[in-house]
Amino acid sequence: MPDAKISTLESVDVRRVWPDESSDFTPWLADPENLTRLGDELGLTLEPRGTEQAVGSFSADILCRRLDGGSDDESWVVIENQYGRTNHDHLGKLLTYTAGLNARTVVWIAEEFRDEHRAALDLLNASTSGEYAYFGVEIELLKIDDSLPAPRFNIVVQPNDWARTVRPIGSGGELSETRQMQLDFWTDFQRLMESSTKIPVTQPAPRPYVTHRVGVAGVRVVSFFTTWNSATQNYATGEVRVALELFGRSHRERFDQLADQADLIRNAAGQPYLWQPWESESILRIMVRRDAEFENRQEWPEYQAWLKTEVEHMLRVLVPRAKELAD
């Protein structure tokens, strides 16, 4: 159409929205809904645990936990924010936080990354074991015409976990057997979903879950394949599960309103759901689960088909109700 009207994206100075990094941007990012935006880009499920966490004479901007099903020692995440271009001072702080808080995942957010700091994070990712992950993220704000500015997280450095699945880097750098099986499982699952549905699946990675965006603020669906069994509370037998996760400022109210419809939801889904089986300050879950023999690859197609069916049920039964409560 020769007369079609289009517009262009316009960059907005982050200080127009968040005048101060520590008192404006950091509290905004620490909100569970905004952390989820960041986590979706990074492929992480993040739960906030505090801001300005003291480490010696320094204080880390945001401390989180990864809800990946790993051990407590593997779950701590430090996020350090910086306006302007990256500098050596913040790089030193990141290393201090990694040691002082026993953080296995570090996220450095800035407006612009210097080449030498990208190289430093790349070196850390290449030199450390697969249990450590360093991200470099550039934050920008964009708008179209008179629209409100929208944040965009641009990943400029990411861990080498994905590269390691293709090219092992030697002793201590290969994926563990469990991580490799998780990657293989999700790779097959993604093929199944792409061949038979239009439901989005995040990039397969060596972790216990993938996420499915549903287009509703504060809501997402997550599929799990894990050695941890939530029913027995041990690792004797693994499980697969699908969870609707609610987060953000009104997540408790939305959860309670859905719980009031539990009988209707059970009848529509053809089965009961489990409501919030774990305590969490910022994320509430409605889920369905079944036991799974994690290492039995012959059973994987059955588990993957079960996950697909349960994701479809949640999108049909739970997500529309959650959307009505969000509108």
Short mmCIF file of C-alpha atoms in Angstrom, two decimals:
data_model
loop_
_atom_site.label_atom_id
_atom_site.label_comp_id
_atom_site.label_asym_id
_atom_site.label_seq_id
_atom_site.Cartn_x
_atom_site.Cartn_y
_atom_site.Cartn_z
CA MET A 1 0.00 0.00 0.00
CA PRO A 2 1.81 3.14 -1.20
CA ASP A 3 -0.11 5.45 1.16
CA ALA A 4 0.36 3.30 4.28
CA LYS A 5 1.35 5.38 7.28
CA ILE A 6 4.14 4.17 9.51
CA SER A 7 6.08 5.67 12.35
CA THR A 8 9.56 5.24 13.78
CA LEU A 9 10.85 4.26 17.19
CA GLU A 10 12.24 7.12 19.22
CA SER A 11 14.79 6.72 21.99
CA VAL A 12 13.95 8.27 25.36
CA ASP A 13 16.51 9.26 27.98
CA VAL A 14 16.11 6.85 30.91
CA ARG A 15 16.47 9.78 33.33
CA ARG A 16 13.19 11.24 32.08
CA VAL A 17 11.40 8.21 33.56
CA TRP A 18 13.80 7.26 36.36
CA PRO A 19 15.73 10.41 37.36
CA ASP A 20 17.95 8.55 39.82
CA GLU A 21 19.34 5.05 39.39
CA SER A 22 19.28 4.02 43.05
CA SER A 23 16.04 5.67 44.20
CA ASP A 24 13.99 5.32 40.97
CA PHE A 25 15.27 2.68 38.56
CA THR A 26 16.32 0.04 41.10
CA PRO A 27 12.95 0.05 42.98
CA TRP A 28 11.14 -0.14 39.62
CA LEU A 29 13.20 -3.12 38.49
CA ALA A 30 12.83 -4.85 41.88
CA ASP A 31 9.04 -5.01 41.42
CA PRO A 32 8.18 -8.67 40.68
CA GLU A 33 6.41 -7.84 37.41
CA ASN A 34 9.40 -5.91 36.07
CA LEU A 35 11.85 -8.54 37.26
CA THR A 36 9.79 -11.02 35.27
CA ARG A 37 10.27 -8.88 32.16
CA LEU A 38 14.00 -9.05 32.69
CA GLY A 39 13.89 -12.74 33.59
CA ASP A 40 11.96 -13.59 30.43
CA GLU A 41 14.71 -11.99 28.35
CA LEU A 42 17.43 -13.80 30.27
CA GLY A 43 15.61 -17.14 30.46
CA LEU A 44 15.45 -17.00 34.27
CA THR A 45 12.61 -17.12 36.79
CA LEU A 46 13.55 -14.50 39.37
CA GLU A 47 12.09 -13.92 42.81
CA PRO A 48 13.16 -10.68 44.57
CA ARG A 49 14.67 -11.03 48.02
CA GLY A 50 15.81 -7.48 48.73
CA THR A 51 17.51 -4.30 47.57
CA GLU A 52 20.71 -2.61 48.70
CA GLN A 53 22.11 -5.79 50.25
CA ALA A 54 25.28 -5.03 52.22
CA VAL A 55 28.53 -6.72 51.20
CA GLY A 56 31.32 -5.22 53.28
CA SER A 57 31.36 -1.48 52.56
CA PHE A 58 29.34 -1.97 49.34
CA SER A 59 25.66 -2.71 48.75
CA ALA A 60 24.27 -4.81 45.89
CA ASP A 61 21.34 -3.15 44.13
CA ILE A 62 19.02 -6.19 43.92
CA LEU A 63 19.30 -9.68 45.37
CA CYS A 64 17.10 -12.43 43.89
CA ARG A 65 16.71 -16.16 43.84
CA ARG A 66 16.40 -18.30 40.75
CA LEU A 67 13.35 -20.54 40.98
CA ASP A 68 14.95 -23.19 38.81
CA GLY A 69 14.71 -26.16 41.12
CA GLY A 70 18.42 -26.08 41.95
CA SER A 71 20.00 -26.13 45.38
CA ASP A 72 20.04 -23.06 47.64
CA ASP A 73 23.73 -22.55 46.91
CA GLU A 74 23.01 -22.30 43.17
CA SER A 75 20.04 -19.96 43.36
CA TRP A 76 21.35 -16.54 44.44
CA VAL A 77 21.32 -13.79 41.81
CA VAL A 78 22.87 -10.33 42.10
CA ILE A 79 21.74 -7.48 39.84
CA GLU A 80 23.89 -4.36 39.65
CA ASN A 81 22.51 -1.28 37.88
CA GLN A 82 24.53 1.57 36.43
CA TYR A 83 23.65 4.68 34.46
CA GLY A 84 25.91 5.75 31.62
CA ARG A 85 28.79 3.63 30.31
CA THR A 86 30.19 0.71 32.28
CA ASN A 87 33.30 1.32 34.39
CA HIS A 88 35.94 -0.62 36.29
CA ASP A 89 34.45 0.35 39.66
CA HIS A 90 31.21 -1.54 38.97
CA LEU A 91 33.09 -4.52 37.55
CA GLY A 92 35.02 -4.76 40.81
CA LYS A 93 31.80 -4.53 42.80
CA LEU A 94 30.29 -7.39 40.80
CA LEU A 95 33.20 -9.66 41.68
CA THR A 96 32.91 -8.63 45.33
CA TYR A 97 29.20 -9.42 45.37
CA THR A 98 29.76 -12.79 43.73
CA ALA A 99 32.09 -13.80 46.54
CA GLY A 100 30.39 -12.02 49.45
CA LEU A 101 26.86 -13.20 48.66
CA ASN A 102 27.81 -16.57 47.15
CA ALA A 103 25.94 -15.55 44.00
CA ARG A 104 26.08 -17.97 41.06
CA THR A 105 24.30 -15.62 38.64
CA VAL A 106 25.34 -11.98 38.12
CA VAL A 107 23.48 -9.44 35.97
CA TRP A 108 25.12 -6.10 35.15
CA ILE A 109 22.71 -3.54 33.67
CA ALA A 110 23.94 -0.29 32.11
CA GLU A 111 23.03 2.11 29.33
CA GLU A 112 26.16 1.24 27.36
CA PHE A 113 28.82 -1.47 27.68
CA ARG A 114 32.44 -0.73 26.92
CA ASP A 115 34.17 -3.33 24.77
CA GLU A 116 36.66 -4.17 27.52
CA HIS A 117 33.85 -4.92 29.97
CA ARG A 118 32.05 -7.16 27.49
CA ALA A 119 35.34 -9.00 27.07
CA ALA A 120 35.74 -9.30 30.85
CA LEU A 121 32.29 -10.89 31.27
CA ASP A 122 32.93 -13.18 28.31
CA LEU A 123 36.16 -14.31 29.96
CA LEU A 124 34.38 -14.99 33.25
CA ASN A 125 31.74 -17.06 31.46
CA ALA A 126 34.40 -19.02 29.58
CA SER A 127 36.66 -19.55 32.61
CA THR A 128 34.18 -20.52 35.32
CA SER A 129 32.18 -23.71 35.67
CA GLY A 130 28.69 -24.06 34.25
CA GLU A 131 27.18 -23.26 37.67
CA TYR A 132 28.20 -19.59 37.27
CA ALA A 133 26.58 -17.17 34.84
CA TYR A 134 27.42 -13.56 33.99
CA PHE A 135 25.06 -11.36 31.97
CA GLY A 136 25.61 -7.92 30.50
CA VAL A 137 22.41 -6.06 29.66
CA GLU A 138 21.87 -2.64 28.12
CA ILE A 139 18.67 -0.85 29.14
CA GLU A 140 16.91 1.55 26.80
CA LEU A 141 13.54 3.27 26.55
CA LEU A 142 11.63 3.53 23.29
CA LYS A 143 8.37 5.14 22.21
CA ILE A 144 6.33 5.66 19.05
CA ASP A 145 4.90 9.15 18.47
CA ASP A 146 3.05 10.11 21.68
CA SER A 147 3.05 6.65 23.25
CA LEU A 148 4.35 5.94 26.71
CA PRO A 149 8.02 4.90 26.75
CA ALA A 150 8.61 1.15 26.91
CA PRO A 151 11.73 -0.47 28.40
CA ARG A 152 13.84 -2.87 26.38
CA PHE A 153 16.57 -5.11 27.79
CA ASN A 154 19.26 -5.84 25.20
CA ILE A 155 21.52 -8.74 26.15
CA VAL A 156 25.08 -7.96 25.07
CA VAL A 157 26.82 -10.70 27.08
CA GLN A 158 25.35 -14.03 28.14
CA PRO A 159 26.65 -17.19 29.79
CA ASN A 160 28.30 -19.89 27.74
CA ASP A 161 25.90 -22.62 28.86
CA TRP A 162 24.40 -22.80 25.41
CA ALA A 163 27.80 -22.83 23.73
CA ARG A 164 28.97 -25.56 26.07
CA THR A 165 26.15 -27.81 24.90
CA VAL A 166 27.68 -27.73 21.42
CA ARG A 167 31.37 -27.32 22.21
CA PRO A 168 32.58 -28.67 25.57
CA ILE A 169 35.46 -26.63 26.94
CA GLY A 170 37.31 -29.32 28.82
CA SER A 171 37.44 -30.66 32.34
CA GLY A 172 35.08 -28.83 34.65
CA GLY A 173 33.38 -27.01 31.76
CA GLU A 174 31.06 -29.67 30.38
CA LEU A 175 27.43 -29.92 31.33
CA SER A 176 26.60 -32.29 34.13
CA GLU A 177 24.64 -35.41 33.19
CA THR A 178 21.49 -33.90 34.71
CA ARG A 179 21.86 -30.61 32.85
CA GLN A 180 22.51 -32.42 29.58
CA MET A 181 19.35 -34.50 30.02
CA GLN A 182 17.34 -31.36 30.73
CA LEU A 183 18.63 -29.75 27.55
CA ASP A 184 17.84 -32.88 25.51
CA PHE A 185 14.36 -33.13 27.04
CA TRP A 186 13.45 -29.51 26.28
CA THR A 187 14.90 -29.67 22.78
CA ASP A 188 12.58 -32.59 21.99
CA PHE A 189 9.69 -30.83 23.73
CA GLN A 190 10.19 -27.70 21.66
CA ARG A 191 10.06 -29.76 18.45
CA LEU A 192 6.81 -31.34 19.62
CA MET A 193 5.23 -27.98 20.42
CA GLU A 194 6.35 -26.35 17.18
CA SER A 195 5.07 -29.25 15.08
CA SER A 196 1.61 -29.47 16.67
CA THR A 197 0.74 -26.16 18.36
CA LYS A 198 1.30 -22.44 18.11
CA ILE A 199 2.07 -22.14 21.82
CA PRO A 200 5.38 -20.29 22.34
CA VAL A 201 8.21 -22.00 24.21
CA THR A 202 11.35 -20.29 25.44
CA GLN A 203 14.70 -21.42 24.05
CA PRO A 204 15.70 -24.89 25.33
CA ALA A 205 18.47 -24.68 27.90
CA PRO A 206 20.05 -26.93 30.53
CA ARG A 207 17.63 -26.09 33.33
CA PRO A 208 14.49 -27.63 34.88
CA TYR A 209 11.88 -25.49 33.10
CA VAL A 210 10.69 -23.61 30.03
CA THR A 211 8.14 -20.81 29.98
CA HIS A 212 5.17 -20.02 27.77
CA ARG A 213 4.18 -16.40 27.35
CA VAL A 214 0.43 -15.92 27.41
CA GLY A 215 0.00 -12.23 26.65
CA VAL A 216 -1.43 -11.33 30.06
CA ALA A 217 0.44 -8.98 32.37
CA GLY A 218 1.52 -10.68 35.57
CA VAL A 219 0.71 -14.17 34.29
CA ARG A 220 2.69 -16.93 32.63
CA VAL A 221 2.65 -20.69 32.25
CA VAL A 222 5.76 -22.72 33.13
CA SER A 223 6.56 -26.35 32.30
CA PHE A 224 8.94 -28.25 34.60
CA PHE A 225 11.02 -31.43 34.26
CA THR A 226 12.94 -31.87 37.47
CA THR A 227 14.66 -34.37 39.72
CA TRP A 228 12.87 -32.77 42.70
CA ASN A 229 9.50 -34.27 43.61
CA SER A 230 7.20 -31.70 45.17
CA ALA A 231 4.82 -34.36 46.53
CA THR A 232 7.41 -36.39 48.43
CA GLN A 233 9.74 -33.43 49.05
CA ASN A 234 12.82 -35.40 48.00
CA TYR A 235 14.86 -36.48 44.99
CA ALA A 236 13.94 -40.17 45.05
CA THR A 237 11.64 -39.74 42.04
CA GLY A 238 11.44 -36.77 39.73
CA GLU A 239 8.35 -35.12 38.30
CA VAL A 240 6.87 -33.13 35.45
CA ARG A 241 4.51 -30.30 36.26
CA VAL A 242 2.79 -27.32 34.66
CA ALA A 243 2.15 -24.19 36.70
CA LEU A 244 0.26 -20.98 36.15
CA GLU A 245 2.36 -18.31 37.87
CA LEU A 246 0.86 -15.06 39.12
CA PHE A 247 3.06 -12.13 40.07
CA GLY A 248 2.91 -8.36 40.39
CA ARG A 249 1.11 -6.03 42.74
CA SER A 250 -2.33 -7.64 42.50
CA HIS A 251 -1.21 -11.27 42.29
CA ARG A 252 -2.60 -12.22 45.71
CA GLU A 253 -6.03 -10.75 44.95
CA ARG A 254 -6.09 -12.46 41.55
CA PHE A 255 -5.03 -15.78 43.11
CA ASP A 256 -7.79 -15.57 45.73
CA GLN A 257 -10.41 -14.74 43.11
CA LEU A 258 -9.34 -17.73 41.03
CA ALA A 259 -9.41 -19.94 44.12
CA ASP A 260 -13.04 -18.93 44.62
CA GLN A 261 -13.69 -20.53 41.21
CA ALA A 262 -11.85 -23.75 42.07
CA ASP A 263 -14.89 -25.99 41.55
CA LEU A 264 -15.70 -24.45 38.16
CA ILE A 265 -12.06 -24.68 37.14
CA ARG A 266 -11.86 -28.32 38.22
CA ASN A 267 -14.95 -29.20 36.19
CA ALA A 268 -13.69 -27.34 33.12
CA ALA A 269 -10.22 -28.89 33.31
CA GLY A 270 -11.47 -32.36 34.23
CA GLN A 271 -9.14 -32.53 37.23
CA PRO A 272 -8.27 -30.61 40.41
CA TYR A 273 -5.32 -28.24 40.49
CA LEU A 274 -2.89 -27.78 43.35
CA TRP A 275 -3.01 -24.26 44.75
CA GLN A 276 0.23 -22.69 45.96
CA PRO A 277 2.16 -25.78 47.07
CA TRP A 278 5.21 -23.66 47.97
CA GLU A 279 5.49 -20.53 50.06
CA SER A 280 6.66 -17.54 48.08
CA GLU A 281 6.54 -13.85 48.80
CA SER A 282 6.10 -12.67 45.24
CA ILE A 283 4.91 -15.53 43.01
CA LEU A 284 1.77 -17.61 43.52
CA ARG A 285 1.15 -20.83 41.59
CA ILE A 286 -1.67 -23.07 40.46
CA MET A 287 -0.29 -26.33 39.16
CA VAL A 288 -0.74 -29.94 38.12
CA ARG A 289 1.97 -32.59 38.48
CA ARG A 290 2.86 -36.25 38.01
CA ASP A 291 5.80 -38.43 38.98
CA ALA A 292 8.46 -38.98 36.34
CA GLU A 293 11.51 -41.22 35.99
CA PHE A 294 13.98 -38.50 35.14
CA GLU A 295 16.66 -40.76 33.63
CA ASN A 296 14.33 -43.06 31.69
CA ARG A 297 14.54 -41.57 28.20
CA GLN A 298 12.08 -44.12 26.82
CA GLU A 299 9.36 -42.47 28.93
CA TRP A 300 10.20 -38.93 27.80
CA PRO A 301 7.75 -38.84 24.84
CA GLU A 302 4.91 -39.67 27.24
CA TYR A 303 6.01 -36.95 29.67
CA GLN A 304 6.34 -34.42 26.85
CA ALA A 305 2.88 -35.28 25.49
CA TRP A 306 1.46 -34.91 29.02
CA LEU A 307 3.09 -31.47 29.40
CA LYS A 308 1.70 -30.36 26.05
CA THR A 309 -1.81 -31.43 27.03
CA GLU A 310 -1.66 -29.73 30.42
CA VAL A 311 -0.28 -26.50 28.94
CA GLU A 312 -3.17 -26.50 26.48
CA HIS A 313 -5.64 -27.07 29.34
CA MET A 314 -4.22 -24.14 31.30
CA LEU A 315 -4.39 -21.86 28.28
CA ARG A 316 -8.00 -22.88 27.72
CA VAL A 317 -9.25 -22.92 31.31
CA LEU A 318 -7.09 -20.78 33.59
CA VAL A 319 -5.50 -18.09 31.44
CA PRO A 320 -8.83 -16.60 30.18
CA ARG A 321 -10.09 -16.34 33.75
CA ALA A 322 -6.83 -14.70 34.86
CA LYS A 323 -7.11 -12.27 31.95
CA GLU A 324 -10.66 -11.29 32.93
CA LEU A 325 -9.42 -10.47 36.43
CA ALA A 326 -6.57 -8.39 34.97
CA ASP A 327 -8.82 -6.29 32.69
#
